[in-house]
mmCIF file of N, CA and C in Angstrom:
data_model
loop_
_atom_site.group_PDB
_atom_site.id
_atom_site.type_symbol
_atom_site.label_atom_id
_atom_site.label_comp_id
_atom_site.label_asym_id
_atom_site.label_seq_id
_atom_site.Cartn_x
_atom_site.Cartn_y
_atom_site.Cartn_z
ATOM 1 N N UNK I 1 57.046 56.939 -56.810
ATOM 2 C CA UNK I 1 58.223 56.860 -55.940
ATOM 3 C C UNK I 1 58.062 57.882 -54.809
ATOM 4 N N UNK I 2 58.280 57.457 -53.567
ATOM 5 C CA UNK I 2 58.107 58.370 -52.424
ATOM 6 C C UNK I 2 59.219 59.418 -52.333
ATOM 7 N N UNK I 3 58.918 60.470 -51.603
ATOM 8 C CA UNK I 3 59.842 61.577 -51.398
ATOM 9 C C UNK I 3 60.530 61.446 -50.044
ATOM 10 N N UNK I 4 61.697 62.067 -49.916
ATOM 11 C CA UNK I 4 62.464 62.080 -48.673
ATOM 12 C C UNK I 4 62.864 63.500 -48.315
ATOM 13 N N UNK I 5 62.963 63.752 -47.017
ATOM 14 C CA UNK I 5 63.536 64.989 -46.493
ATOM 15 C C UNK I 5 64.925 64.610 -45.994
ATOM 16 N N UNK I 6 65.920 65.444 -46.255
ATOM 17 C CA UNK I 6 67.282 65.120 -45.842
ATOM 18 C C UNK I 6 67.995 66.348 -45.313
ATOM 19 N N UNK I 7 68.994 66.105 -44.480
ATOM 20 C CA UNK I 7 69.889 67.156 -44.015
ATOM 21 C C UNK I 7 71.301 66.772 -44.426
ATOM 22 N N UNK I 8 72.033 67.745 -44.934
ATOM 23 C CA UNK I 8 73.428 67.551 -45.306
ATOM 24 C C UNK I 8 74.288 68.453 -44.434
ATOM 25 N N UNK I 9 75.326 67.877 -43.848
ATOM 26 C CA UNK I 9 76.316 68.669 -43.124
ATOM 27 C C UNK I 9 77.239 69.305 -44.156
ATOM 28 N N UNK I 10 77.464 70.605 -43.997
ATOM 29 C CA UNK I 10 78.316 71.344 -44.932
ATOM 30 C C UNK I 10 79.706 71.560 -44.340
ATOM 31 N N UNK I 11 80.635 71.913 -45.202
ATOM 32 C CA UNK I 11 82.029 72.106 -44.786
ATOM 33 C C UNK I 11 82.201 73.234 -43.767
ATOM 34 N N UNK I 12 81.247 74.151 -43.687
ATOM 35 C CA UNK I 12 81.321 75.231 -42.701
ATOM 36 C C UNK I 12 80.532 74.887 -41.430
ATOM 37 N N UNK I 13 80.175 73.610 -41.281
ATOM 38 C CA UNK I 13 79.453 73.068 -40.128
ATOM 39 C C UNK I 13 77.985 73.485 -40.074
ATOM 40 N N UNK I 14 77.476 74.045 -41.154
ATOM 41 C CA UNK I 14 76.052 74.357 -41.225
ATOM 42 C C UNK I 14 75.291 73.116 -41.692
ATOM 43 N N UNK I 15 73.964 73.174 -41.619
ATOM 44 C CA UNK I 15 73.118 72.064 -42.050
ATOM 45 C C UNK I 15 72.165 72.550 -43.137
ATOM 46 N N UNK I 16 72.144 71.845 -44.248
ATOM 47 C CA UNK I 16 71.264 72.166 -45.364
ATOM 48 C C UNK I 16 70.109 71.173 -45.366
ATOM 49 N N UNK I 17 68.888 71.660 -45.560
ATOM 50 C CA UNK I 17 67.699 70.816 -45.597
ATOM 51 C C UNK I 17 67.089 70.856 -46.984
ATOM 52 N N UNK I 18 66.709 69.694 -47.493
ATOM 53 C CA UNK I 18 66.084 69.630 -48.811
ATOM 54 C C UNK I 18 65.187 68.417 -48.930
ATOM 55 N N UNK I 19 64.511 68.305 -50.081
ATOM 56 C CA UNK I 19 63.677 67.139 -50.371
ATOM 57 C C UNK I 19 64.047 66.588 -51.736
ATOM 58 N N UNK I 20 63.832 65.306 -51.924
ATOM 59 C CA UNK I 20 64.131 64.653 -53.191
ATOM 60 C C UNK I 20 63.491 63.277 -53.216
ATOM 61 N N UNK I 21 63.501 62.666 -54.370
ATOM 62 C CA UNK I 21 63.064 61.271 -54.504
ATOM 63 C C UNK I 21 64.246 60.316 -54.414
ATOM 64 N N UNK I 22 65.460 60.835 -54.576
ATOM 65 C CA UNK I 22 66.667 60.008 -54.562
ATOM 66 C C UNK I 22 67.775 60.774 -53.833
ATOM 67 N N UNK I 23 67.962 60.471 -52.560
ATOM 68 C CA UNK I 23 68.895 61.221 -51.712
ATOM 69 C C UNK I 23 70.334 61.076 -52.207
ATOM 70 N N UNK I 24 70.738 59.880 -52.574
ATOM 71 C CA UNK I 24 72.114 59.667 -53.031
ATOM 72 C C UNK I 24 72.411 60.471 -54.295
ATOM 73 N N UNK I 25 71.491 60.440 -55.265
ATOM 74 C CA UNK I 25 71.666 61.205 -56.497
ATOM 75 C C UNK I 25 71.741 62.699 -56.194
ATOM 76 N N UNK I 26 70.883 63.163 -55.299
ATOM 77 C CA UNK I 26 70.839 64.590 -54.966
ATOM 78 C C UNK I 26 72.128 65.035 -54.273
ATOM 79 N N UNK I 27 72.650 64.180 -53.375
ATOM 80 C CA UNK I 27 73.912 64.511 -52.719
ATOM 81 C C UNK I 27 75.026 64.666 -53.764
ATOM 82 N N UNK I 28 75.068 63.765 -54.726
ATOM 83 C CA UNK I 28 76.082 63.827 -55.782
ATOM 84 C C UNK I 28 75.927 65.116 -56.585
ATOM 85 N N UNK I 29 74.680 65.508 -56.864
ATOM 86 C CA UNK I 29 74.449 66.767 -57.572
ATOM 87 C C UNK I 29 74.987 67.949 -56.765
ATOM 88 N N UNK I 30 74.705 67.956 -55.472
ATOM 89 C CA UNK I 30 75.223 69.027 -54.615
ATOM 90 C C UNK I 30 76.751 69.025 -54.632
ATOM 91 N N UNK I 31 77.332 67.847 -54.476
ATOM 92 C CA UNK I 31 78.793 67.709 -54.446
ATOM 93 C C UNK I 31 79.447 68.187 -55.741
ATOM 94 N N UNK I 32 78.774 67.914 -56.864
ATOM 95 C CA UNK I 32 79.330 68.259 -58.171
ATOM 96 C C UNK I 32 78.985 69.680 -58.628
ATOM 97 N N UNK I 33 78.310 70.447 -57.762
ATOM 98 C CA UNK I 33 77.991 71.826 -58.092
ATOM 99 C C UNK I 33 76.742 72.007 -58.926
ATOM 100 N N UNK I 34 75.934 70.946 -59.063
ATOM 101 C CA UNK I 34 74.717 71.018 -59.864
ATOM 102 C C UNK I 34 73.456 71.039 -58.997
ATOM 103 N N UNK I 35 73.622 71.270 -57.709
ATOM 104 C CA UNK I 35 72.487 71.290 -56.791
ATOM 105 C C UNK I 35 72.134 72.708 -56.404
ATOM 106 N N UNK I 36 71.820 72.891 -55.158
ATOM 107 C CA UNK I 36 71.389 74.192 -54.642
ATOM 108 C C UNK I 36 72.537 75.210 -54.622
ATOM 109 N N UNK I 37 72.181 76.466 -54.769
ATOM 110 C CA UNK I 37 73.160 77.552 -54.700
ATOM 111 C C UNK I 37 73.813 77.627 -53.323
ATOM 112 N N UNK I 38 73.170 77.029 -52.331
ATOM 113 C CA UNK I 38 73.698 76.997 -50.962
ATOM 114 C C UNK I 38 75.132 76.479 -50.937
ATOM 115 N N UNK I 39 75.438 75.542 -51.840
ATOM 116 C CA UNK I 39 76.765 74.928 -51.845
ATOM 117 C C UNK I 39 77.733 75.594 -52.810
ATOM 118 N N UNK I 40 77.408 76.749 -53.283
ATOM 119 C CA UNK I 40 78.340 77.528 -54.095
ATOM 120 C C UNK I 40 79.149 78.437 -53.179
ATOM 121 N N UNK I 41 80.130 79.061 -53.729
ATOM 122 C CA UNK I 41 80.953 80.035 -52.990
ATOM 123 C C UNK I 41 81.716 79.437 -51.807
ATOM 124 N N UNK I 42 82.322 78.275 -52.015
ATOM 125 C CA UNK I 42 83.197 77.720 -50.999
ATOM 126 C C UNK I 42 82.580 76.744 -50.017
ATOM 127 N N UNK I 43 81.300 76.758 -49.854
ATOM 128 C CA UNK I 43 80.632 75.829 -48.929
ATOM 129 C C UNK I 43 80.407 74.514 -49.687
ATOM 130 N N UNK I 44 80.881 73.410 -49.118
ATOM 131 C CA UNK I 44 80.779 72.107 -49.785
ATOM 132 C C UNK I 44 79.958 71.132 -48.934
ATOM 133 N N UNK I 45 79.205 70.237 -49.573
ATOM 134 C CA UNK I 45 78.491 69.209 -48.822
ATOM 135 C C UNK I 45 79.480 68.152 -48.314
ATOM 136 N N UNK I 46 79.306 67.726 -47.067
ATOM 137 C CA UNK I 46 80.204 66.740 -46.477
ATOM 138 C C UNK I 46 79.536 65.367 -46.419
ATOM 139 N N UNK I 47 78.330 65.307 -45.842
ATOM 140 C CA UNK I 47 77.640 64.024 -45.697
ATOM 141 C C UNK I 47 76.157 64.242 -45.432
ATOM 142 N N UNK I 48 75.364 63.262 -45.846
ATOM 143 C CA UNK I 48 73.950 63.244 -45.474
ATOM 144 C C UNK I 48 73.909 62.765 -44.026
ATOM 145 N N UNK I 49 73.341 63.578 -43.147
ATOM 146 C CA UNK I 49 73.335 63.243 -41.720
ATOM 147 C C UNK I 49 71.935 62.921 -41.193
ATOM 148 N N UNK I 50 70.923 63.094 -42.038
ATOM 149 C CA UNK I 50 69.548 62.793 -41.637
ATOM 150 C C UNK I 50 68.730 62.541 -42.892
ATOM 151 N N UNK I 51 67.857 61.540 -42.827
ATOM 152 C CA UNK I 51 66.975 61.251 -43.940
ATOM 153 C C UNK I 51 65.671 60.676 -43.397
ATOM 154 N N UNK I 52 64.572 61.200 -43.882
ATOM 155 C CA UNK I 52 63.244 60.741 -43.490
ATOM 156 C C UNK I 52 62.483 60.481 -44.787
ATOM 157 N N UNK I 53 62.205 59.215 -45.085
ATOM 158 C CA UNK I 53 61.612 58.862 -46.368
ATOM 159 C C UNK I 53 60.173 58.399 -46.290
ATOM 160 N N UNK I 54 59.668 57.959 -47.449
ATOM 161 C CA UNK I 54 58.329 57.418 -47.545
ATOM 162 C C UNK I 54 57.226 58.451 -47.510
ATOM 163 N N UNK I 55 57.522 59.677 -47.909
ATOM 164 C CA UNK I 55 56.559 60.773 -47.819
ATOM 165 C C UNK I 55 55.999 61.137 -49.192
ATOM 166 N N UNK I 56 54.814 61.736 -49.200
ATOM 167 C CA UNK I 56 54.283 62.326 -50.429
ATOM 168 C C UNK I 56 55.033 63.629 -50.670
ATOM 169 N N UNK I 57 54.906 64.173 -51.848
ATOM 170 C CA UNK I 57 55.576 65.443 -52.164
ATOM 171 C C UNK I 57 55.115 66.535 -51.202
ATOM 172 N N UNK I 58 53.823 66.575 -50.946
ATOM 173 C CA UNK I 58 53.255 67.579 -50.049
ATOM 174 C C UNK I 58 53.770 67.406 -48.627
ATOM 175 N N UNK I 59 53.765 66.177 -48.130
ATOM 176 C CA UNK I 59 54.229 65.909 -46.764
ATOM 177 C C UNK I 59 55.720 66.212 -46.631
ATOM 178 N N UNK I 60 56.498 65.886 -47.667
ATOM 179 C CA UNK I 60 57.939 66.162 -47.639
ATOM 180 C C UNK I 60 58.187 67.674 -47.589
ATOM 181 N N UNK I 61 57.426 68.427 -48.358
ATOM 182 C CA UNK I 61 57.576 69.884 -48.359
ATOM 183 C C UNK I 61 57.208 70.479 -47.008
ATOM 184 N N UNK I 62 56.148 69.955 -46.414
ATOM 185 C CA UNK I 62 55.722 70.444 -45.098
ATOM 186 C C UNK I 62 56.764 70.114 -44.040
ATOM 187 N N UNK I 63 57.316 68.905 -44.088
ATOM 188 C CA UNK I 63 58.338 68.506 -43.114
ATOM 189 C C UNK I 63 59.611 69.326 -43.314
ATOM 190 N N UNK I 64 59.988 69.573 -44.569
ATOM 191 C CA UNK I 64 61.153 70.413 -44.862
ATOM 192 C C UNK I 64 60.971 71.798 -44.241
ATOM 193 N N UNK I 65 59.797 72.358 -44.418
ATOM 194 C CA UNK I 65 59.506 73.677 -43.856
ATOM 195 C C UNK I 65 59.609 73.664 -42.333
ATOM 196 N N UNK I 66 59.081 72.618 -41.713
ATOM 197 C CA UNK I 66 59.138 72.506 -40.251
ATOM 198 C C UNK I 66 60.584 72.387 -39.763
ATOM 199 N N UNK I 67 61.393 71.610 -40.461
ATOM 200 C CA UNK I 67 62.792 71.437 -40.064
ATOM 201 C C UNK I 67 63.555 72.748 -40.250
ATOM 202 N N UNK I 68 63.298 73.461 -41.330
ATOM 203 C CA UNK I 68 63.982 74.732 -41.571
ATOM 204 C C UNK I 68 63.665 75.765 -40.488
ATOM 205 N N UNK I 69 62.536 75.631 -39.842
ATOM 206 C CA UNK I 69 62.149 76.552 -38.767
ATOM 207 C C UNK I 69 62.768 76.185 -37.424
ATOM 208 N N UNK I 70 63.369 74.984 -37.336
ATOM 209 C CA UNK I 70 64.003 74.543 -36.092
ATOM 210 C C UNK I 70 65.276 75.342 -35.836
ATOM 211 N N UNK I 71 65.639 75.427 -34.570
ATOM 212 C CA UNK I 71 66.922 76.026 -34.214
ATOM 213 C C UNK I 71 68.034 75.030 -34.555
ATOM 214 N N UNK I 72 69.267 75.507 -34.565
ATOM 215 C CA UNK I 72 70.397 74.612 -34.826
ATOM 216 C C UNK I 72 70.462 73.493 -33.784
ATOM 217 N N UNK I 73 70.208 73.831 -32.531
ATOM 218 C CA UNK I 73 70.228 72.830 -31.455
ATOM 219 C C UNK I 73 69.172 71.752 -31.710
ATOM 220 N N UNK I 74 67.989 72.155 -32.134
ATOM 221 C CA UNK I 74 66.930 71.192 -32.428
ATOM 222 C C UNK I 74 67.300 70.305 -33.617
ATOM 223 N N UNK I 75 67.919 70.888 -34.631
ATOM 224 C CA UNK I 75 68.352 70.102 -35.791
ATOM 225 C C UNK I 75 69.428 69.096 -35.393
ATOM 226 N N UNK I 76 70.361 69.523 -34.556
ATOM 227 C CA UNK I 76 71.413 68.606 -34.102
ATOM 228 C C UNK I 76 70.841 67.478 -33.266
ATOM 229 N N UNK I 77 69.810 67.759 -32.476
ATOM 230 C CA UNK I 77 69.136 66.712 -31.699
ATOM 231 C C UNK I 77 68.431 65.731 -32.637
ATOM 232 N N UNK I 78 67.837 66.232 -33.703
ATOM 233 C CA UNK I 78 67.186 65.387 -34.705
ATOM 234 C C UNK I 78 68.208 64.457 -35.358
ATOM 235 N N UNK I 79 69.360 65.014 -35.696
ATOM 236 C CA UNK I 79 70.443 64.233 -36.302
ATOM 237 C C UNK I 79 70.950 63.176 -35.318
ATOM 238 N N UNK I 80 71.143 63.544 -34.060
ATOM 239 C CA UNK I 80 71.634 62.600 -33.046
ATOM 240 C C UNK I 80 70.649 61.457 -32.846
ATOM 241 N N UNK I 81 69.358 61.760 -32.808
ATOM 242 C CA UNK I 81 68.336 60.721 -32.645
ATOM 243 C C UNK I 81 68.322 59.794 -33.859
ATOM 244 N N UNK I 82 68.488 60.363 -35.038
ATOM 245 C CA UNK I 82 68.534 59.572 -36.272
ATOM 246 C C UNK I 82 69.744 58.635 -36.270
ATOM 247 N N UNK I 83 70.895 59.169 -35.891
ATOM 248 C CA UNK I 83 72.110 58.353 -35.849
ATOM 249 C C UNK I 83 72.002 57.252 -34.812
ATOM 250 N N UNK I 84 71.422 57.545 -33.652
ATOM 251 C CA UNK I 84 71.259 56.526 -32.606
ATOM 252 C C UNK I 84 70.307 55.433 -33.072
ATOM 253 N N UNK I 85 69.240 55.798 -33.743
ATOM 254 C CA UNK I 85 68.249 54.822 -34.214
ATOM 255 C C UNK I 85 68.785 53.968 -35.355
ATOM 256 N N UNK I 86 69.768 54.480 -36.091
ATOM 257 C CA UNK I 86 70.302 53.770 -37.232
ATOM 258 C C UNK I 86 71.689 53.187 -36.986
ATOM 259 N N UNK I 87 72.092 53.138 -35.727
ATOM 260 C CA UNK I 87 73.358 52.517 -35.358
ATOM 261 C C UNK I 87 74.583 53.282 -35.809
ATOM 262 N N UNK I 88 74.446 54.567 -36.042
ATOM 263 C CA UNK I 88 75.591 55.380 -36.431
ATOM 264 C C UNK I 88 76.135 56.088 -35.210
ATOM 265 N N UNK I 89 77.397 56.462 -35.281
ATOM 266 C CA UNK I 89 78.044 57.185 -34.183
ATOM 267 C C UNK I 89 77.447 58.572 -34.050
ATOM 268 N N UNK I 90 77.011 58.970 -32.861
ATOM 269 C CA UNK I 90 76.475 60.323 -32.676
ATOM 270 C C UNK I 90 77.537 61.405 -32.759
#
């Protein structure tokens, strides 16, 4: 099963980046408090705003690292391009 890189918009307007084989399951884990510590202490996941799939574990990890190094403006541009390509409202 291929891996995906995803970004989740958080309740404090920050963006969380992660990798998984099942984005929907992982979002539910984050929402239910069984995911990353990032979503503890009042910060809640709101929505998956970016997903890039079909990757190997290694490629997904490398892409995650590259996205984490982006500025907030660059991440928001990535999200906007993803939403435009997938017919979602920017």
